[in-house]
Short mmCIF file of C-alpha atoms and ligand atoms in Angstrom, two decimals:
data_model
loop_
_atom_site.label_atom_id
_atom_site.label_comp_id
_atom_site.label_asym_id
_atom_site.label_seq_id
_atom_site.Cartn_x
_atom_site.Cartn_y
_atom_site.Cartn_z
CA UNK A 1 -6.15 16.35 -19.77
CA UNK A 2 -3.35 13.85 -19.29
CA UNK A 3 -2.66 11.42 -22.08
CA UNK A 4 -3.86 7.89 -21.52
CA UNK A 5 -1.06 5.92 -19.95
CA UNK A 6 -0.50 2.53 -21.56
CA UNK A 7 2.74 1.36 -19.99
CA UNK A 8 3.17 -1.00 -17.08
CA UNK A 9 2.14 -0.19 -13.55
CA UNK A 10 3.66 -1.80 -10.50
CA UNK A 11 1.27 -2.82 -7.76
CA UNK A 12 2.54 -3.04 -4.19
CA UNK A 13 0.47 -5.60 -2.30
CA UNK A 14 -0.22 -4.10 1.12
CA UNK A 15 -2.77 -6.57 2.50
CA UNK A 16 -0.38 -8.26 4.98
CA UNK A 17 0.32 -4.88 6.61
CA UNK A 18 -2.27 -2.15 5.90
CA UNK A 19 -4.92 -4.73 5.07
CA UNK A 20 -4.68 -6.56 8.37
CA UNK A 21 -3.40 -4.02 10.87
CA UNK A 22 -6.83 -2.71 11.82
CA UNK A 23 -8.42 -6.15 12.22
CA UNK A 24 -9.47 -6.83 15.80
CA UNK A 25 -9.14 -10.61 15.50
CA UNK A 26 -5.49 -11.66 15.63
CA UNK A 27 -4.54 -13.42 12.39
CA UNK A 28 -2.17 -16.36 12.85
CA UNK A 29 1.35 -15.84 11.55
CA UNK A 30 0.97 -18.95 9.36
CA UNK A 31 -2.13 -17.42 7.72
CA UNK A 32 -0.25 -14.17 7.06
CA UNK A 33 2.46 -16.20 5.38
CA UNK A 34 -0.14 -18.06 3.31
CA UNK A 35 -1.56 -14.69 2.22
CA UNK A 36 1.93 -13.55 1.17
CA UNK A 37 2.54 -16.84 -0.68
CA UNK A 38 -0.78 -16.52 -2.49
CA UNK A 39 -0.01 -12.92 -3.47
CA UNK A 40 3.31 -14.08 -4.93
CA UNK A 41 1.56 -16.92 -6.78
CA UNK A 42 -0.80 -14.30 -8.25
CA UNK A 43 2.20 -12.33 -9.53
CA UNK A 44 2.98 -9.84 -6.74
CA UNK A 45 6.66 -8.94 -6.74
CA UNK A 46 6.67 -6.18 -4.16
CA UNK A 47 4.86 -6.72 -0.88
CA UNK A 48 4.52 -4.70 2.31
CA UNK A 49 4.80 -7.62 4.69
CA UNK A 50 4.60 -6.06 8.16
CA UNK A 51 5.41 -3.02 10.27
CA UNK A 52 7.91 -2.72 13.09
CA UNK A 53 5.91 -0.63 15.51
CA UNK A 54 5.04 -0.80 19.18
CA UNK A 55 2.96 -3.99 19.58
CA UNK A 56 0.85 -2.26 22.24
CA UNK A 57 -0.20 0.33 19.62
CA UNK A 58 -0.73 -2.18 16.79
CA UNK A 59 -1.19 -5.68 18.27
CA UNK A 60 -1.82 -7.23 14.83
CA UNK A 61 1.81 -6.50 13.88
CA UNK A 62 3.32 -7.95 17.07
CA UNK A 63 4.60 -10.97 15.11
CA UNK A 64 6.71 -8.89 12.68
CA UNK A 65 9.88 -10.88 13.39
CA UNK A 66 8.05 -14.22 13.10
CA UNK A 67 6.51 -13.19 9.77
CA UNK A 68 9.93 -12.20 8.43
CA UNK A 69 11.51 -15.47 9.54
CA UNK A 70 8.88 -17.41 7.57
CA UNK A 71 8.87 -15.33 4.37
CA UNK A 72 9.33 -17.35 1.17
CA UNK A 73 12.94 -17.20 -0.06
CA UNK A 74 12.47 -15.33 -3.35
CA UNK A 75 15.14 -13.29 -5.07
CA UNK A 76 12.50 -11.84 -7.39
CA UNK A 77 10.27 -10.45 -4.63
CA UNK A 78 10.94 -7.22 -2.71
CA UNK A 79 9.75 -7.34 0.89
CA UNK A 80 8.98 -3.97 2.47
CA UNK A 81 8.86 -3.45 6.24
CA UNK A 82 7.22 -0.28 7.51
CA UNK A 83 9.12 1.61 10.20
CA UNK A 84 8.49 4.88 12.06
CA UNK A 85 11.78 5.37 13.89
CA UNK A 86 15.31 4.13 14.49
CA UNK A 87 14.17 1.33 16.76
CA UNK A 88 11.82 0.04 14.05
CA UNK A 89 14.54 0.34 11.41
CA UNK A 90 16.95 -1.65 13.57
CA UNK A 91 14.34 -4.35 14.19
CA UNK A 92 13.57 -4.61 10.46
CA UNK A 93 17.24 -4.86 9.48
CA UNK A 94 17.95 -7.36 12.25
CA UNK A 95 15.52 -9.82 10.66
CA UNK A 96 17.81 -10.04 7.63
CA UNK A 97 14.70 -10.56 5.47
CA UNK A 98 13.49 -7.03 4.73
CA UNK A 99 14.71 -5.72 1.37
CA UNK A 100 13.34 -2.22 1.70
CA UNK A 101 12.50 0.01 4.65
CA UNK A 102 9.29 1.97 4.31
CA UNK A 103 9.57 5.21 6.29
CA UNK A 104 6.39 7.07 7.13
CA UNK A 105 6.07 10.77 7.78
CA UNK A 106 2.83 12.65 8.28
CA UNK A 107 1.71 15.89 6.67
CA UNK A 108 0.07 17.42 9.75
CA UNK A 109 1.25 17.89 13.33
CA UNK A 110 -1.83 16.55 15.05
CA UNK A 111 -1.95 13.35 13.00
CA UNK A 112 1.83 12.92 13.35
CA UNK A 113 1.42 13.23 17.12
CA UNK A 114 -1.39 10.66 17.19
CA UNK A 115 0.30 8.26 14.78
CA UNK A 116 3.89 8.38 15.91
CA UNK A 117 4.25 10.85 18.80
CA UNK A 118 6.16 13.55 16.93
CA UNK A 119 5.55 16.69 14.92
CA UNK A 120 5.23 16.59 11.13
CA UNK A 121 8.73 18.11 10.88
CA UNK A 122 10.02 15.55 13.36
CA UNK A 123 8.53 12.77 11.24
CA UNK A 124 10.42 14.04 8.17
CA UNK A 125 13.67 14.08 10.15
CA UNK A 126 12.97 10.54 11.35
CA UNK A 127 12.29 9.41 7.76
CA UNK A 128 15.55 10.98 6.57
CA UNK A 129 17.44 9.13 9.32
CA UNK A 130 15.71 5.85 8.36
CA UNK A 131 16.73 6.32 4.71
CA UNK A 132 20.35 6.82 5.81
CA UNK A 133 20.18 3.80 8.10
CA UNK A 134 18.97 1.66 5.21
CA UNK A 135 21.72 2.95 2.95
CA UNK A 136 24.38 2.20 5.57
CA UNK A 137 23.03 -1.37 5.68
CA UNK A 138 23.10 -1.63 1.87
CA UNK A 139 19.27 -1.78 1.73
CA UNK A 140 16.92 0.52 -0.11
CA UNK A 141 14.32 2.75 1.50
CA UNK A 142 11.26 4.60 0.35
CA UNK A 143 9.26 7.28 2.11
CA UNK A 144 5.51 7.73 2.41
CA UNK A 145 3.79 11.00 3.24
CA UNK A 146 0.68 10.05 5.18
CA UNK A 147 -2.42 12.23 5.20
CA UNK A 148 -1.25 13.93 1.99
CA UNK A 149 -4.83 14.69 0.91
CA UNK A 150 -6.56 15.41 4.19
CA UNK A 151 -6.22 14.97 7.94
CA UNK A 152 -8.75 13.55 10.40
CA UNK A 153 -7.76 16.18 12.97
CA UNK A 154 -6.84 19.27 10.93
CA UNK A 155 -8.96 18.87 7.81
CA UNK A 156 -7.45 20.43 4.68
CA UNK A 157 -3.75 19.78 4.02
CA UNK A 158 -1.99 22.46 1.98
CA UNK A 159 -0.38 21.14 -1.21
CA UNK A 160 2.63 23.34 -0.49
CA UNK A 161 3.20 21.49 2.76
CA UNK A 162 3.27 18.09 1.01
CA UNK A 163 5.50 19.42 -1.78
CA UNK A 164 7.94 20.85 0.80
CA UNK A 165 8.05 17.50 2.61
CA UNK A 166 8.63 15.64 -0.66
CA UNK A 167 11.49 18.02 -1.53
CA UNK A 168 13.10 17.49 1.88
CA UNK A 169 12.79 13.71 1.51
CA UNK A 170 14.10 13.76 -2.05
CA UNK A 171 17.41 15.20 -0.81
CA UNK A 172 18.10 11.82 0.84
CA UNK A 173 17.44 10.03 -2.49
CA UNK A 174 14.83 7.46 -1.41
CA UNK A 175 13.88 4.75 -3.91
CA UNK A 176 10.50 6.44 -4.28
CA UNK A 177 8.15 8.87 -2.56
CA UNK A 178 4.61 7.75 -1.87
CA UNK A 179 1.62 10.01 -1.33
CA UNK A 180 -0.93 8.36 0.93
CA UNK A 181 -4.60 9.18 1.27
CA UNK A 182 -4.54 7.59 4.69
CA UNK A 183 -8.15 8.39 5.57
CA UNK A 184 -9.75 8.04 2.13
CA UNK A 185 -10.79 11.63 1.40
CA UNK A 186 -8.97 12.35 -1.86
CA UNK A 187 -10.64 13.18 -5.17
CA UNK A 188 -9.18 12.74 -8.67
CA UNK A 189 -8.63 16.45 -9.34
CA UNK A 190 -6.69 16.89 -6.09
CA UNK A 191 -4.68 13.75 -6.88
CA UNK A 192 -3.71 15.02 -10.35
CA UNK A 193 -2.76 18.43 -9.01
CA UNK A 194 -0.68 17.24 -6.07
CA UNK A 195 1.17 14.50 -7.95
CA UNK A 196 2.08 16.95 -10.74
CA UNK A 197 3.49 19.41 -8.18
CA UNK A 198 5.37 16.72 -6.26
CA UNK A 199 6.86 15.31 -9.47
CA UNK A 200 8.09 18.72 -10.45
CA UNK A 201 9.75 19.08 -7.04
CA UNK A 202 11.46 15.68 -6.83
CA UNK A 203 12.69 15.18 -10.39
CA UNK A 204 13.49 11.60 -11.34
CA UNK A 205 12.40 9.94 -8.06
CA UNK A 206 9.39 7.72 -8.83
CA UNK A 207 6.00 8.53 -7.30
CA UNK A 208 3.84 5.85 -5.67
CA UNK A 209 0.22 6.40 -4.63
CA UNK A 210 -1.78 4.89 -1.78
CA UNK A 211 -5.56 5.22 -1.62
CA UNK A 212 -8.36 4.06 0.62
CA UNK A 213 -11.83 3.65 -0.82
CA UNK A 214 -13.52 5.04 2.29
CA UNK A 215 -15.70 7.44 0.30
CA UNK A 216 -15.85 5.52 -2.96
CA UNK A 217 -13.24 7.58 -4.79
CA UNK A 218 -10.44 5.00 -4.65
CA UNK A 219 -10.39 3.70 -8.23
CA UNK A 220 -10.95 7.15 -9.71
CA UNK A 221 -7.96 8.35 -7.70
CA UNK A 222 -5.82 5.45 -8.95
CA UNK A 223 -6.68 6.34 -12.54
CA UNK A 224 -5.94 10.00 -11.93
CA UNK A 225 -2.63 9.21 -10.18
CA UNK A 226 -1.45 7.16 -13.15
CA UNK A 227 -2.46 9.89 -15.57
CA UNK A 228 -0.41 12.34 -13.47
CA UNK A 229 2.66 10.12 -13.57
CA UNK A 230 2.53 7.77 -10.57
CA UNK A 231 4.22 4.51 -11.58
CA UNK A 232 3.42 2.41 -8.51
CA UNK A 233 0.03 1.86 -6.89
CA UNK A 234 -0.69 0.31 -3.49
CA UNK A 235 -3.54 -2.17 -3.29
CA UNK A 236 -4.84 -4.76 -0.86
CA UNK A 237 -6.42 -8.08 -1.82
CA UNK A 238 -10.10 -8.03 -0.91
CA UNK A 239 -10.00 -4.29 -0.23
CA UNK A 240 -9.16 -4.95 3.39
CA UNK A 241 -7.49 -2.19 5.30
CA UNK A 242 -7.72 0.69 7.69
CA UNK A 243 -5.71 2.80 10.03
CA UNK A 244 -5.99 2.38 13.81
CA UNK A 245 -5.47 6.11 14.31
CA UNK A 246 -7.73 7.37 11.54
CA UNK A 247 -11.34 7.26 12.66
CA UNK A 248 -13.51 5.63 10.00
CA UNK A 249 -10.59 4.80 7.69
CA UNK A 250 -11.56 1.68 5.85
CA UNK A 251 -10.55 -0.34 2.86
CA UNK A 252 -7.46 0.08 0.74
CA UNK A 253 -8.33 0.00 -2.94
CA UNK A 254 -8.76 -3.70 -3.74
CA UNK A 255 -6.01 -5.35 -5.76
CA UNK A 256 -8.48 -7.29 -7.88
CA UNK A 257 -10.51 -4.15 -8.67
CA UNK A 258 -7.39 -2.16 -9.60
CA UNK A 259 -6.06 -5.03 -11.73
CA UNK A 260 -9.38 -5.43 -13.52
CA UNK A 261 -9.58 -1.72 -14.32
CA UNK A 262 -5.98 -1.37 -15.47
CA UNK A 263 -5.72 -4.58 -17.49
CA UNK A 264 -9.02 -3.88 -19.28
CA UNK A 265 -7.63 -0.42 -20.07
CA UNK A 266 -4.53 -1.94 -21.62
CA UNK A 267 -2.17 -1.28 -18.70
CA UNK A 268 -0.21 -4.36 -17.64
CA UNK A 269 0.16 -5.12 -13.91
CA UNK A 270 1.76 -8.57 -14.03
CA UNK A 271 -1.00 -9.87 -11.75
CA UNK A 272 -3.37 -12.75 -12.41
CA UNK A 273 -7.01 -11.77 -11.82
CA UNK A 274 -8.48 -15.28 -11.29
CA UNK A 275 -5.74 -16.02 -8.73
CA UNK A 276 -6.53 -12.78 -6.91
CA UNK A 277 -10.25 -13.57 -6.88
CA UNK A 278 -9.55 -17.05 -5.48
CA UNK A 279 -7.39 -15.47 -2.79
CA UNK A 280 -10.16 -13.01 -1.96
CA UNK A 281 -12.53 -15.95 -1.37
CA UNK A 282 -9.92 -17.78 0.73
CA UNK A 283 -9.27 -14.63 2.78
CA UNK A 284 -12.97 -13.95 3.27
CA UNK A 285 -13.46 -17.44 4.64
CA UNK A 286 -10.43 -17.08 6.89
CA UNK A 287 -11.77 -13.82 8.30
CA UNK A 288 -15.37 -14.94 8.37
CA UNK A 289 -16.73 -12.01 6.41
CA UNK A 290 -17.43 -10.63 2.97
CA UNK A 291 -14.60 -8.42 1.76
CA UNK A 292 -15.31 -5.04 0.14
CA UNK A 293 -13.70 -5.78 -3.27
CA UNK A 294 -16.20 -5.66 -6.14
CA UNK A 295 -14.64 -7.82 -8.85
CA UNK A 296 -14.38 -10.87 -6.59
CA UNK A 297 -18.19 -10.77 -6.30
CA UNK A 298 -18.95 -10.20 -9.98
CA UNK A 299 -16.08 -12.07 -11.62
CA UNK A 300 -13.93 -10.68 -14.40
CA UNK A 301 -14.94 -9.69 -17.94
CA UNK A 302 -17.36 -12.24 -19.46
CA UNK A 303 -15.79 -15.10 -21.38
CA UNK A 304 -17.75 -16.01 -24.55
CA UNK A 305 -20.03 -18.99 -23.89
CA UNK A 306 -20.78 -21.84 -26.31
CA UNK A 307 -24.44 -22.18 -27.32
CA UNK A 308 -24.80 -25.26 -25.14
CA UNK A 309 -23.55 -23.40 -22.09
CA UNK A 310 -25.83 -20.50 -22.89
CA UNK A 311 -28.96 -22.61 -22.94
CA UNK A 312 -27.97 -24.99 -20.18
ZN1 ZN B 1 -3.30 2.96 4.26
#
């Protein structure tokens, strides 16, 4: 049993990218910027702001350049742009506003083909090239291994495969390696096992974890990932999120739910829960629906009431 972790955990806010990319209704660029501003006001200091992919494949991200042009000028916030290939990397760097390239490779061939038209091995090579491109431009880059815990097309994903990919990526010295449960199938035991093996393989490179709550295991997986040594957790305000190529994928773990759990457990996140809850309500109104996050419905931990309030 891992010791209880009581240090700080960094949350990457992914709502502007993973949270919105599967939404059928096009969100206005100005509203995406407002979401990013509100996340920053709530304390977010690392935000996945968009992806530079083919707009025909992901129409919601067609305004990537416009979003970047309107990003708040903040030296204390790291803006991540997701890219799949050289063309995406060039687009992201050309904006002059992306601090970090997020390269994505996929653990299985069939998902890699569906997601980015290449084999799993090809996706690792592309990620390595993206990391080098970022370095040449004096930017940082991280790499995410999608479908690390299961594949919608191939089912089980061998831990050895993910560890081998992480080792190959580590050779290019990315800022971090992320393991993504892209379709929301992971369980806490699998998370603990895989993160321990990946950590052993990549040495000092930090591990980030990305979970979807598709089957209700999201928060348990976050807890397990931290116990196994992940130092950064992805979360999306409201629990929005999905993957256009992963049938049934729904809901990143909600930022407000993750923050509630961690802060109550004595793990600092630097995020302000009431501000996140207010942003959930704003976002729900904007999108015209109730968002999956739990804590925005219930509120945070009860504040002691005066007797008058109690009997009012
Ligand atoms: Zn995701």
